[in-house]
XYZ file of C-alpha atoms in Angstrom:
254
model
C 54.009 -5.486 -46.133
C 54.139 -2.601 -43.298
C 51.878 -0.892 -45.169
C 49.487 -3.881 -45.324
C 49.136 -4.400 -41.711
C 48.751 -0.495 -40.372
C 45.974 -1.208 -43.057
C 44.849 -3.623 -41.625
C 45.339 -2.850 -37.957
C 42.994 0.196 -39.051
C 39.916 -1.974 -40.529
C 40.155 -4.406 -37.246
C 40.064 -0.705 -34.977
C 37.372 0.173 -36.558
C 35.788 -3.357 -36.735
C 36.146 -2.868 -32.993
C 34.031 -0.083 -32.953
C 31.247 -0.754 -34.634
C 30.501 -4.999 -32.728
C 31.511 -2.780 -28.930
C 29.178 0.295 -29.753
C 24.962 -0.170 -29.358
C 21.681 -0.428 -31.987
C 19.772 1.681 -29.550
C 16.363 2.999 -31.366
C 16.720 6.880 -31.768
C 12.653 7.329 -31.170
C 10.948 10.852 -32.219
C 9.554 13.187 -29.408
C 6.132 11.698 -30.316
C 4.371 8.667 -31.668
C 2.421 5.907 -31.118
C 3.456 2.355 -28.267
C 2.757 0.066 -26.026
C 1.828 0.386 -22.892
C 2.313 -2.604 -20.605
C 1.971 -2.301 -16.738
C 3.437 -3.659 -13.451
C 3.865 -4.006 -9.802
C 6.859 -1.809 -8.100
C 7.288 -1.598 -4.919
C 6.645 2.161 -2.297
C 9.896 3.815 -2.167
C 11.819 0.950 -4.140
C 14.230 2.910 -6.158
C 14.705 0.642 -9.997
C 17.425 0.485 -13.016
C 17.687 4.360 -12.828
C 18.252 4.692 -9.357
C 15.660 7.431 -8.849
C 15.590 9.161 -5.381
C 12.775 6.118 -3.240
C 9.855 8.978 -3.047
C 9.676 9.429 -6.572
C 7.285 5.973 -6.301
C 4.418 7.940 -4.867
C 4.412 9.746 -8.297
C 3.281 8.280 -11.915
C 6.541 6.596 -13.193
C 7.578 3.841 -15.947
C 10.018 1.874 -17.258
C 10.747 1.919 -20.658
C 11.711 -0.692 -23.421
C 15.097 -1.831 -23.563
C 15.902 -0.371 -27.019
C 14.788 3.136 -26.569
C 16.078 2.982 -22.294
C 19.081 2.218 -24.311
C 21.199 0.083 -21.998
C 20.718 -3.273 -20.500
C 21.618 -2.929 -17.193
C 21.930 0.177 -14.331
C 20.742 4.257 -16.093
C 20.196 4.967 -19.349
C 19.589 7.815 -21.514
C 16.546 7.885 -20.780
C 16.208 8.020 -17.571
C 14.248 11.274 -16.537
C 12.712 11.894 -19.078
C 8.944 12.618 -18.614
C 6.360 11.588 -21.768
C 2.522 11.793 -21.437
C 0.703 9.081 -22.722
C -2.803 8.417 -24.062
C -5.364 5.108 -24.077
C -6.125 4.825 -27.728
C -7.588 0.457 -27.994
C -6.787 -2.381 -26.501
C -4.443 -4.170 -28.275
C -4.770 -8.441 -27.586
C -8.526 -8.162 -26.831
C -11.436 -9.718 -29.690
C -12.800 -6.983 -31.252
C -10.237 -4.594 -29.918
C -11.394 -2.334 -26.449
C -11.771 1.655 -28.189
C -13.200 3.783 -24.980
C -15.505 6.819 -24.692
C -13.844 7.923 -22.374
C -9.812 9.137 -23.335
C -7.656 9.239 -20.193
C -3.885 10.116 -20.122
C -1.210 9.991 -17.588
C 2.237 12.016 -17.382
C 5.955 9.859 -16.143
C 9.042 9.878 -15.614
C 10.991 6.902 -16.674
C 12.627 5.531 -13.205
C 13.039 2.003 -14.865
C 14.220 -0.386 -17.509
C 11.654 -2.743 -19.400
C 14.283 -6.032 -20.399
C 13.796 -7.912 -23.790
C 12.533 -10.778 -22.339
C 10.447 -13.277 -23.847
C 6.787 -11.420 -23.517
C 7.840 -9.700 -26.162
C 6.402 -6.146 -25.586
C 9.820 -5.092 -25.097
C 11.695 -6.481 -27.419
C 12.031 -4.400 -30.046
C 15.270 -3.582 -32.157
C 15.782 -0.620 -34.593
C 15.388 -3.648 -37.371
C 12.409 -5.623 -35.592
C 9.174 -3.916 -33.626
C 7.688 -5.145 -30.764
C 4.983 -8.193 -31.369
C 2.343 -4.532 -32.316
C 4.372 -3.367 -34.532
C 5.801 -0.544 -31.786
C 9.436 0.409 -31.407
C 8.730 1.677 -27.718
C 6.309 -0.350 -24.682
C 6.061 1.700 -21.738
C 5.399 -0.518 -18.376
C 3.461 0.999 -16.291
C 4.580 1.260 -12.003
C 0.235 0.535 -11.838
C -1.101 -0.362 -9.543
C -0.315 3.259 -8.156
C -1.000 5.649 -5.577
C -0.396 8.596 -7.640
C -2.544 6.482 -10.720
C -6.653 6.287 -9.847
C -7.254 2.559 -9.619
C -9.980 2.699 -12.960
C -7.294 4.660 -14.968
C -7.517 1.659 -17.148
C -11.274 1.628 -19.532
C -13.219 -2.287 -19.459
C -16.607 -3.530 -20.324
C -16.849 -6.196 -17.858
C -19.718 -7.351 -19.277
C -18.573 -7.937 -23.031
C -16.008 -9.550 -22.553
C -15.695 -11.019 -18.949
C -12.603 -9.075 -17.472
C -11.176 -6.210 -17.132
C -7.746 -5.977 -16.996
C -6.971 -6.287 -20.798
C -2.890 -6.160 -20.639
C -1.996 -4.378 -22.837
C -2.859 -0.920 -25.159
C -2.209 0.663 -28.281
C -0.917 4.584 -27.150
C 0.536 7.517 -28.604
C 2.848 9.058 -26.498
C 4.546 12.608 -26.349
C 7.738 13.405 -24.970
C 7.110 16.769 -22.427
C 8.922 18.676 -19.660
C 9.006 17.315 -16.270
C 8.879 20.782 -14.285
C 6.070 21.519 -15.630
C 3.830 18.194 -16.698
C 5.090 15.462 -14.278
C 3.455 15.135 -10.322
C 6.373 14.345 -8.865
C 7.409 18.498 -10.569
C 5.652 19.792 -6.570
C 9.069 18.972 -4.408
C 12.161 18.749 -5.613
C 13.114 15.871 -3.125
C 10.420 13.983 -5.813
C 14.238 14.846 -8.534
C 17.919 13.717 -8.801
C 19.214 10.118 -8.042
C 19.226 8.494 -4.695
C 22.164 9.343 -2.336
C 24.984 6.980 -0.984
C 25.193 4.416 -4.698
C 27.653 6.043 -6.183
C 28.047 6.077 -9.538
C 25.277 3.595 -10.914
C 22.751 5.742 -10.736
C 22.104 8.396 -12.836
C 18.185 10.033 -12.332
C 18.271 13.847 -14.020
C 15.627 16.554 -12.987
C 13.998 17.074 -16.538
C 16.223 16.401 -19.947
C 14.211 17.709 -22.392
C 14.331 20.508 -19.955
C 18.315 20.176 -19.796
C 19.444 18.012 -22.409
C 23.479 18.294 -20.465
C 22.288 16.170 -17.968
C 21.043 13.337 -19.996
C 22.593 10.521 -18.986
C 25.079 7.941 -20.712
C 24.802 4.411 -21.532
C 25.772 2.645 -18.519
C 26.472 -0.422 -21.115
C 28.191 2.031 -23.847
C 30.531 2.597 -21.055
C 31.526 -0.558 -19.725
C 31.284 -2.684 -22.976
C 27.641 -4.822 -21.788
C 25.668 -6.020 -24.961
C 22.167 -4.271 -25.441
C 21.256 -7.546 -25.593
C 22.945 -8.610 -21.968
C 20.441 -9.654 -19.500
C 19.562 -7.244 -16.212
C 21.976 -7.365 -13.634
C 24.733 -7.920 -15.754
C 26.706 -5.216 -14.615
C 29.133 -7.159 -13.269
C 30.158 -7.936 -16.823
C 31.862 -4.527 -16.385
C 34.502 -6.277 -15.174
C 35.047 -8.920 -18.338
C 34.470 -7.355 -20.830
C 36.379 -3.649 -21.851
C 34.701 -0.901 -23.171
C 34.910 0.760 -26.569
C 37.145 3.252 -25.589
C 39.251 1.163 -24.264
C 38.958 -1.489 -26.955
C 39.966 2.035 -29.081
C 42.773 3.595 -26.904
C 44.188 -0.313 -27.379
C 44.195 0.314 -31.397
C 45.957 2.977 -31.597
C 48.075 2.280 -29.033
C 49.199 -0.355 -31.599
C 48.863 2.072 -34.347
C 51.440 4.513 -32.709
C 53.278 1.510 -31.764
C 53.532 0.163 -35.223
C 54.367 3.674 -36.830
C 57.467 4.431 -34.622
C 58.743 1.103 -35.215
């Protein structure tokens, strides 16, 4: 009976570990994705908590399950990517630009799971375009030309295609991102405590990679952004496992 009880306790602990862990998307350093765009105020401190000056250079939000957290910071914070336009996704027929356009961005924000469907990819289900990643480019931006997105208004009747298929490549921030020319444009905003994490270049220094805020505080990976208050009500994985281990130790001592 005692052996059965111990076994049940062990399986319960393992079940908690699985339930509390996050099924984040592990993506390769190069690949294909979708690109959308959104407006962010100049000098705005986004989800990662990067310094306001970072908004003076190309930045982007990354889709939630690749970003690695449902709120605050995640492992993608601070990483730089070269994004190259391929063709439009929603237009009929697809538009293939004659001129290749690319931009190197730094991830400073979270693109949450939402009804838009572009940032809702999971390990088992890609987004509506069949990709695991979506980059949401902060644009218009003083650091990116107004004509960055090619168009053909005479054929389509509009200039903003909304969603693009792109190729992406992880690149070193120090040598590729425009903001690297000024050290003050790196790092996390001061006076915001432990709720921010924005390393200078996680690719060059993997030890600086941010943890997952969701994993640290037991927030479900699909939780709505801004739900960091849930950290006060939901136990973290570490707390769950320590509680289980305490029960097992007490059982064997008795």
